[in-house]
XYZ file of C-alpha atoms in Angstrom:
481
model
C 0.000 0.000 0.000
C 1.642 3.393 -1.259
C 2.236 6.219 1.304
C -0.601 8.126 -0.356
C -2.962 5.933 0.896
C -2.152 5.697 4.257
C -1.198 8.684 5.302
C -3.313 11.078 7.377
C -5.078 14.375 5.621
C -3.584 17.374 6.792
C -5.044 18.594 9.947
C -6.399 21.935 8.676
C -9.177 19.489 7.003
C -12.337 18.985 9.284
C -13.018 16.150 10.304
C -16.281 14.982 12.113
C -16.565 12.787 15.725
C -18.683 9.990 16.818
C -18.212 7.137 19.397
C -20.656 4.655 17.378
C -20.728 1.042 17.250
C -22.292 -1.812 15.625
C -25.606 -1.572 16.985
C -26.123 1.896 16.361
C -24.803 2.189 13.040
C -26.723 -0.484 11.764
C -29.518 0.682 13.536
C -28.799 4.137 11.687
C -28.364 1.945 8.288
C -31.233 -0.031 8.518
C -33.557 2.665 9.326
C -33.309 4.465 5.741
C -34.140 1.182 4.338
C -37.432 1.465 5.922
C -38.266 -2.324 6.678
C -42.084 -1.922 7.389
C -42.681 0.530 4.450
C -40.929 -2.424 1.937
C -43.130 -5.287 3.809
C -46.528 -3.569 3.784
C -45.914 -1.309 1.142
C -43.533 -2.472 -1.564
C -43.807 -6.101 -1.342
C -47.713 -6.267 -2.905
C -46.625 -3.826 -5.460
C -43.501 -5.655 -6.643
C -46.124 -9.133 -6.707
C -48.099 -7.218 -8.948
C -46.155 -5.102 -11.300
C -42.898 -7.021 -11.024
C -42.069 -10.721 -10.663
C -45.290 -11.906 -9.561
C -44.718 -15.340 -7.279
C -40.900 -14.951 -8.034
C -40.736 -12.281 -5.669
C -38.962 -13.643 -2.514
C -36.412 -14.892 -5.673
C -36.066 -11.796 -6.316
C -34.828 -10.842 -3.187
C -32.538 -13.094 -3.090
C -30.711 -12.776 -6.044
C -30.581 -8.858 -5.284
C -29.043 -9.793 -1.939
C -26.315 -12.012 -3.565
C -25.852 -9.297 -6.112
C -25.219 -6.730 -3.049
C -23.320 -9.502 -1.264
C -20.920 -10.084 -4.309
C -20.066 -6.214 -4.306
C -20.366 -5.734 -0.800
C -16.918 -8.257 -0.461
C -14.541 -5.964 -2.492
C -16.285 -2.946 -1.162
C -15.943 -3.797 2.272
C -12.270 -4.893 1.525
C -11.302 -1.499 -0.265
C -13.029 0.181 3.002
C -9.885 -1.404 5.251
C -7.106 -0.604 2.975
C -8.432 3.236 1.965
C -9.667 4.713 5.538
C -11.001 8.030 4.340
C -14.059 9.185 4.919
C -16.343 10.614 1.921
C -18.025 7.296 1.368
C -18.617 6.774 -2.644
C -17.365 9.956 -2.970
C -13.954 8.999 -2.077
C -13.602 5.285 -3.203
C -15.027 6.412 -6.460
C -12.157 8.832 -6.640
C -9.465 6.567 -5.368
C -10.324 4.241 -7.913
C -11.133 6.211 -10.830
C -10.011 9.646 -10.663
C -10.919 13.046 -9.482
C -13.295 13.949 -12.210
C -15.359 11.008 -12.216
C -15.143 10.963 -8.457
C -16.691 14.573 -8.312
C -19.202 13.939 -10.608
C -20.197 11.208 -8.642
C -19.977 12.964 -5.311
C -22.933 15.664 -6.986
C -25.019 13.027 -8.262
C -24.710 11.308 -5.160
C -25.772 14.034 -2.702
C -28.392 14.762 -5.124
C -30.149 11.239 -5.004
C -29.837 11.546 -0.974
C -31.228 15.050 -0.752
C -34.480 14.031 -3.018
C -34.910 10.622 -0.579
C -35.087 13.012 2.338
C -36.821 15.905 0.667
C -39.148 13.434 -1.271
C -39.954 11.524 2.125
C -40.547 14.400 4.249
C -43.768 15.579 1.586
C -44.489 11.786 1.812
C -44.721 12.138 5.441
C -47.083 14.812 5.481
C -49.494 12.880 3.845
C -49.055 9.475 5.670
C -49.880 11.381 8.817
C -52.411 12.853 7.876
C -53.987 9.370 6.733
C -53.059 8.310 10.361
C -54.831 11.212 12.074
C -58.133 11.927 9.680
C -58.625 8.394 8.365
C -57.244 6.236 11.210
C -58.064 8.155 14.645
C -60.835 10.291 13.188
C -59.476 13.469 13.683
C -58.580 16.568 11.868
C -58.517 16.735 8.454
C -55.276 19.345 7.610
C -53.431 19.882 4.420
C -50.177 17.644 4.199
C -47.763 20.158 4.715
C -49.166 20.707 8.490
C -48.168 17.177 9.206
C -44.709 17.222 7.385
C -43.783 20.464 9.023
C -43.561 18.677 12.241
C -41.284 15.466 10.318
C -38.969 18.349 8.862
C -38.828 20.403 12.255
C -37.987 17.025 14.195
C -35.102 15.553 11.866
C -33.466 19.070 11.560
C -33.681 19.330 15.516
C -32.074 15.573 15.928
C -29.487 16.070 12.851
C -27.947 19.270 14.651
C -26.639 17.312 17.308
C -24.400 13.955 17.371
C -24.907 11.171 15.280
C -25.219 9.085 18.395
C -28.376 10.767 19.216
C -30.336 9.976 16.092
C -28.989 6.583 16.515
C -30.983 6.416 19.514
C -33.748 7.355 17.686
C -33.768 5.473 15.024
C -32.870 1.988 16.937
C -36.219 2.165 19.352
C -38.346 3.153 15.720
C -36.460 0.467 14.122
C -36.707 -1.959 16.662
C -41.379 -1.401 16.473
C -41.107 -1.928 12.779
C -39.067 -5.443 13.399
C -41.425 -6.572 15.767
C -44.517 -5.787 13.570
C -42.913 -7.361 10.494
C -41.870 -10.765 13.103
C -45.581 -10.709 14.608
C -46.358 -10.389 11.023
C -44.863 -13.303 9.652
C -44.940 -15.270 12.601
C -48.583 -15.268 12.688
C -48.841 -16.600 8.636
C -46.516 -19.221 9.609
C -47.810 -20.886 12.724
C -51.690 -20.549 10.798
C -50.417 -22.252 7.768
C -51.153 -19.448 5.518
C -54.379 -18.615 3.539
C -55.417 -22.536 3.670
C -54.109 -23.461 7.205
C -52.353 -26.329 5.310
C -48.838 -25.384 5.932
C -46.659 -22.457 4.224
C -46.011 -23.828 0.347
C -42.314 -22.994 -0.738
C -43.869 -23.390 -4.399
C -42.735 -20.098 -5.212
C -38.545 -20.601 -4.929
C -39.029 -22.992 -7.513
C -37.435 -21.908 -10.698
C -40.797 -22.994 -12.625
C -41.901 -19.457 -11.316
C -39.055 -17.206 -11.320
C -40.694 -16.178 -14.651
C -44.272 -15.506 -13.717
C -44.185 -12.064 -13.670
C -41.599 -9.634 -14.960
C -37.978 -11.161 -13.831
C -36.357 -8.156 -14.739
C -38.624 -5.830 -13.301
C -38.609 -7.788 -9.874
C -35.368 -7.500 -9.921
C -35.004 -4.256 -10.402
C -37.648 -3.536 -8.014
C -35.319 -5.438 -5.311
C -32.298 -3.933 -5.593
C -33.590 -0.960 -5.019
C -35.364 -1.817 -1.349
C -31.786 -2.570 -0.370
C -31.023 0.879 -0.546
C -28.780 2.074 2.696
C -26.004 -0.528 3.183
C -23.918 1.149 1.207
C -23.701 4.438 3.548
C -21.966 2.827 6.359
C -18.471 4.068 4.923
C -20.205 7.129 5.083
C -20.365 7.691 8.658
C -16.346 6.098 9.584
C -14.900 9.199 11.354
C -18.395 8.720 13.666
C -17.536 5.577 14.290
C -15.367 3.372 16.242
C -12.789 0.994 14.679
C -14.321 1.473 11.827
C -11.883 -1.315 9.964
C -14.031 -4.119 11.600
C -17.359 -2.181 12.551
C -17.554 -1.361 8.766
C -17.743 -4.443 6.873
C -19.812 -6.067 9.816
C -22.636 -3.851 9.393
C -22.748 -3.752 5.777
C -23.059 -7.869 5.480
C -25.480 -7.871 8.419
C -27.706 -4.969 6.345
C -27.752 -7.199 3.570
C -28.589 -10.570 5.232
C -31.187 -8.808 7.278
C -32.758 -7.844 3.826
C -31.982 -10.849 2.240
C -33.571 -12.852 5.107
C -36.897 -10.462 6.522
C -37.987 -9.588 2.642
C -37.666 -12.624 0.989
C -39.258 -14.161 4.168
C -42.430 -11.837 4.585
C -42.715 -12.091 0.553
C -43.039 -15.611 0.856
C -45.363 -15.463 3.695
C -47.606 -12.713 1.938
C -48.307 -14.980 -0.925
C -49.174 -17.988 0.919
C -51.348 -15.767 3.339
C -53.748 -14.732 0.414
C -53.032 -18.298 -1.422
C -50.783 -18.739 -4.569
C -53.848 -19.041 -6.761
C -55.453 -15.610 -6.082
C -52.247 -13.590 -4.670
C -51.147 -11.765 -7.828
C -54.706 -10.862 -8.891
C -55.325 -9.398 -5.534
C -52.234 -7.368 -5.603
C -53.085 -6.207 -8.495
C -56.622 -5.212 -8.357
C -55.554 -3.305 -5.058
C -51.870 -3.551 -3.886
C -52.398 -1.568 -0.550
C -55.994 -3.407 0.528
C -54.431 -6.902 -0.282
C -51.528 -6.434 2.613
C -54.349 -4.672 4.919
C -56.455 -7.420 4.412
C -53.649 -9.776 5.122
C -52.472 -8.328 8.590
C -56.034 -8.118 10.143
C -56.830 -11.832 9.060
C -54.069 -13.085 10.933
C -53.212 -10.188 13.496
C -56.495 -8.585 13.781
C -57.290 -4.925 13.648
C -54.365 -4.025 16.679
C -51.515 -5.642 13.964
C -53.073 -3.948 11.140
C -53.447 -0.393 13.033
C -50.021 -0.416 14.565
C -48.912 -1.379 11.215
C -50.491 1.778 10.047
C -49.033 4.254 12.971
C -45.549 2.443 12.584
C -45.000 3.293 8.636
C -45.611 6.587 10.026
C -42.579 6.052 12.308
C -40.953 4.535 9.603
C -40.903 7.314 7.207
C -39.817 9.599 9.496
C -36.313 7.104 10.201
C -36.308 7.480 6.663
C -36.343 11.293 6.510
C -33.777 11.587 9.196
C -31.333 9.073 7.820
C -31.393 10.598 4.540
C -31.033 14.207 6.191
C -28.068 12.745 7.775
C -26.540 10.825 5.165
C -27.148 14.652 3.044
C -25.476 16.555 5.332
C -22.650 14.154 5.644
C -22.116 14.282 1.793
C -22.645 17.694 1.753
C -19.904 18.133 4.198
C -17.317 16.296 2.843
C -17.807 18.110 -0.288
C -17.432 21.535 1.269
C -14.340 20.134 3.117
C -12.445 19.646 0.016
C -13.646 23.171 -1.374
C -16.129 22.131 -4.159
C -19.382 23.863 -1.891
C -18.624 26.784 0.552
C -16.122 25.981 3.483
C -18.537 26.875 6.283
C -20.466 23.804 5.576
C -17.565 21.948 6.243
C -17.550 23.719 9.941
C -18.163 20.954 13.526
C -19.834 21.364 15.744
C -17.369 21.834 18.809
C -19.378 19.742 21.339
C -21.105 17.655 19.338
C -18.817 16.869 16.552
C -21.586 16.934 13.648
C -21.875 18.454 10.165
C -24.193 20.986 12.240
C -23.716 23.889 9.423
C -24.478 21.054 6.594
C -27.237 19.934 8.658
C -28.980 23.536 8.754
C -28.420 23.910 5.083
C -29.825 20.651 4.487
C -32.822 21.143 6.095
C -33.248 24.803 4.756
C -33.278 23.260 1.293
C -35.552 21.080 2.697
C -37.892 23.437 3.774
C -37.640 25.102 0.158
C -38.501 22.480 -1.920
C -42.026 21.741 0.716
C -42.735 25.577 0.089
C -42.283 25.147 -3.759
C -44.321 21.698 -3.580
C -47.365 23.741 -2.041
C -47.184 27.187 -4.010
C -46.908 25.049 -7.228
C -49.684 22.603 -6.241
C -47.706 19.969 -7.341
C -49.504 16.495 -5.981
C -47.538 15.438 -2.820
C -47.813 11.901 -3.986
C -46.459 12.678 -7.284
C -43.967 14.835 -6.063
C -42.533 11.917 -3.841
C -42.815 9.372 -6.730
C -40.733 11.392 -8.762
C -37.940 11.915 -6.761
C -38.209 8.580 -4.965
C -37.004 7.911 -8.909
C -34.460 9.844 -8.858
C -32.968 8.688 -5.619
C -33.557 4.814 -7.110
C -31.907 5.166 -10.385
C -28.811 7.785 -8.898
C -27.758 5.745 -6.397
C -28.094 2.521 -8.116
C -25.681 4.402 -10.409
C -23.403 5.297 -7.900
C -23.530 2.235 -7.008
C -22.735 0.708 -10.114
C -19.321 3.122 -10.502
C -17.905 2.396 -7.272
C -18.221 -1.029 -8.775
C -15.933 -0.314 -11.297
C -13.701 1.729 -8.522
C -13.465 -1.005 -6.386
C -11.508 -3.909 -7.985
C -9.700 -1.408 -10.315
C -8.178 0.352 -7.160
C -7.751 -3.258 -5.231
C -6.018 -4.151 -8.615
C -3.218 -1.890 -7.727
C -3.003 -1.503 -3.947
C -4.720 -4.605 -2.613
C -2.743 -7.009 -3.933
C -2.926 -9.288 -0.541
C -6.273 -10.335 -0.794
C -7.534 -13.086 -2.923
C -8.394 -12.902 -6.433
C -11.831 -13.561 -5.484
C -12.323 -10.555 -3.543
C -10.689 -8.598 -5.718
C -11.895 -9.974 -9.273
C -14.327 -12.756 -9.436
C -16.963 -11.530 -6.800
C -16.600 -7.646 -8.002
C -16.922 -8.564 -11.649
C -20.352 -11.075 -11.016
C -21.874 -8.053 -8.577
C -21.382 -6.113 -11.891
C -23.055 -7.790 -14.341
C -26.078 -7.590 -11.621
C -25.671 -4.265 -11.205
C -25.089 -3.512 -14.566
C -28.295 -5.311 -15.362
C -30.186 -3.426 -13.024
C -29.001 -0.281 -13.810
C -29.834 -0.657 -17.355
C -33.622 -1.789 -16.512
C -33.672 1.538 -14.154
C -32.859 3.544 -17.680
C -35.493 1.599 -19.870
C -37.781 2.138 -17.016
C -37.236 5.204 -15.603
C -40.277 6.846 -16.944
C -42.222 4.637 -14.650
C -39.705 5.135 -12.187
C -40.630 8.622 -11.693
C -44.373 8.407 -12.667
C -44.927 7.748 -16.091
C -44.203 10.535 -17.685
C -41.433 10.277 -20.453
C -41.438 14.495 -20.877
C -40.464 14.431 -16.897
C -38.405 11.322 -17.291
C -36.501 13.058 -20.021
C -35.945 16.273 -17.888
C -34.728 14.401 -14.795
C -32.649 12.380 -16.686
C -30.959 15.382 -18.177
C -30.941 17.125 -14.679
C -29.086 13.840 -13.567
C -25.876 13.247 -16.597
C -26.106 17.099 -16.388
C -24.845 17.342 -12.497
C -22.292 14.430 -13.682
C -20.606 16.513 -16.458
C -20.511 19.261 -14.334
C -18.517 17.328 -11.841
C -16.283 16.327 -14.424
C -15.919 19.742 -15.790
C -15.339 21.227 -12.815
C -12.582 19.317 -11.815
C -11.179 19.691 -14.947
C -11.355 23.478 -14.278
C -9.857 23.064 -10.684
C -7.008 21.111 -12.187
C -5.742 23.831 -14.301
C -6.772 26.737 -11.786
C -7.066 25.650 -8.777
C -4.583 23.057 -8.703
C -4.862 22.804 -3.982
C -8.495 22.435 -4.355
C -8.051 19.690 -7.414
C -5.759 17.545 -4.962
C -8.197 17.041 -2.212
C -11.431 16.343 -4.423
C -12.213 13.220 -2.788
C -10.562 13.456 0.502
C -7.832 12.523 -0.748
């Protein structure tokens, strides 16, 4: 390993301070993959527009797809300890002007998950309140006021705080989605005669859309990949790291595949996909209060609420963490790159975070934009981006092992990097055929996202092109390098 890559970043750079471990940065991980909101929410929807009975395949193979990349990704991790997440590996790997292009892109996919979630919020609470507990009936943006006020309050402070957070919300959605699951299981599903594993049979795989399903399953795995984000906040990051990200991936693997599985045989493999499709969210209502009764299906409903709020604050964190490290190596203003004395956090990122926040809710309402298409269009964005970044640190990661990680095997440098691309390659090719429906259907907004997307890319590029000529300091540490 050359001296470049070892040695420590001068210490006029900021850098941020955390005393997490694993618990609490899985916790923090898991949280913005939103567990209940992909079991009662995403799961009928994927059995009806996607791969039909093959779904729990299809988690599966998007979890050995992760898995595969998640081996030399975890390995580069040890071997190039700066922080900046994708940013940075992307960089290592493939050079300052990809890197930065893929730094913009990225914060922009995380911003529009938190910014996208926190509309989305306004109107899941208000379902909760007016259709659920009979109460007022108030525009969205009353209800999502109080989700924006409440992650910008908690993402001021230390990381360790909205770990706390998130681990007691995470820990009601896992023991919904258990009860859940448990309850189809010991009743023998829709028939009582036992749970039928028909549907990992490869004589279904094919039922429905394969590629779609796939697609569709790659992208409810969202989140592992942030855990490099957060390695100054963490400690010994070199074996914390690579723990959590296998565990998020198992965990997903395991508790989606499962509670697909059991949602198909709890309606009956005969009748599941037509009830999906006729009505995706009555068919997993229906489900939970015939085997949990009317207390599992309403706590269901007041935990997604919880849920989407983990969501919004792990996304405002993962922002302001991205936006940070960007402003630390000059690209966005250097006060956002200022911590917090006390608390060691991004806290001037944060605010800026959440002021954007705040801007794009006011535009949302003054625009009358539809809150629910609002959210579906940049809950496309933030599916096809980051699947992208995704993909490129891909690339990064065995061509950088390739020169400096020459003591692992050629598995995890080669084999297990190149099959986790072909996935990902796959999948990020259906997310460009598809991203029209991705973001709503619409190919004139498909086509301007998309351009608003390779547009932030070449500007990355450009720019460090520019910096390399003029700004030759600034150029140096794109990446935090």
């Amino acid at each position: 390993m050359s001296s470049v890559d070892t040695k420590a970043p001068p210490q006029s750079q900021p850098h941020l301070k955390g005393n997490m471990g694993f618990l609490s940065l899985f916790f923090s991980v898991v949280a913005y993959n939103a567990p209940l909101v992909v079991v009662v929410g995403a799961i009928p929807i994927m059995v009806s527009s996607g791969a039909g009975l093959g779904t729990p395949v299809s988690f599966i193979i998007a979890g050995a797809i992760l898995g595969a990349f998640a081996v030399g990704f975890t390995r580069m991790s040890k071997i190039m300890p700066k922080p900046g997440g994708f940013y940075s590996m992307i960089t290592a790997g493939l050079g300052r002007e990809i890197g930065l292009g893929s730094g913009l892109v990225a914060l922009l996919g995380y911003f529009c998950a938190y910014a996208g979630s926190v509309v989305f919020g306004g109107v899941v609470m208000g379902e909760l309140v007016h259709g659920t507990l009979n109460g007022p009936n108030l525009p969205w943006y009353v209800w999502a006021s109080i989700f924006w006020a409440a992650s910008s309050i908690l993402g001021y402070f230390k990381v360790e705080l909205s770990a706390k957070v998130l681990t007691i919300f995470l820990l009601l959605e896992v023991v919904i989605v258990v009860a859940y699951d448990a309850l189809v299981f010991v009743n023998g599903g829709a028939g009582h005669e036992g749970i039928s594993v028909a549907p990992l049979s490869p004589m279904h795989w094919f039922d429905g859309s394969f590629p779609l399903g796939l697609l569709f399953a790659l992208g409810m795995f969202a989140g592992f990949e942030v855990t490099v984000l957060f390695r100054e906040e963490v400690r010994d990051p070199s074996r914390t790291i690579p723990r959590v990200t296998y565990a998020v991936i198992a965990l997903g693997t395991v508790v989606y595949g499962l509670s697909a599985l059991l949602f198909l045989n709890s309606i009956g493999l005969d009748k599941v996909v037509e009830a999906a499709t006729e009505d995706p969210t009555g068919s997993m209502t229906h489900s939970l209060q015939a085997f949990g009764g009317k207390v599992l299906a309403d706590a269901a409903t007041v935990l997604v609420n919880t849920s989407t709020f983990a969501v919004i604050l792990a996304a405002h964190n993962i922002s302001a963490r991205y936006s940070f490290n960007l402003s630390a190596d000059g690209i966005l203003p250097r006060k956002l790159s200022m911590v917090h004395p006390r608390h060691g956090s991004p806290h001037v990122s944060s605010m800026a975070i959440s002021g954007a926040g705040l801007v794009v809710s006011l535009m949302v309402v003054f625009t009358g934009i539809g809150a629910i298409d609002f959210y579906t269009a940049l809950l496309g964005i933030t599916s096809f981006v980051i699947l992208g970044v995704i993909f490129v640190t891909g690339v990064a990661v065995p061509v950088y092992l390739r020169r400096h990680g020459q003591q692992h095997s050629v598995w995890s440098r080669v084999v297990l990097p190149a099959v986790s691309l072909i996935g990902l390659g796959a999948g990020l090719i259906l997310a460009g055929i598809n991203f029209p429906l991705l973001v709503g259907g619409s190919f004139v907004l498909a086509t301007i996202l998309m351009a608003l997307i390779v547009g932030l890319f070449v500007l990355g590029i450009a720019l460090a092109v520019v910096y390399r000529r003029t700004k030759p300091a600034t150029y140096a540490h794109i990446g935090r390098q």
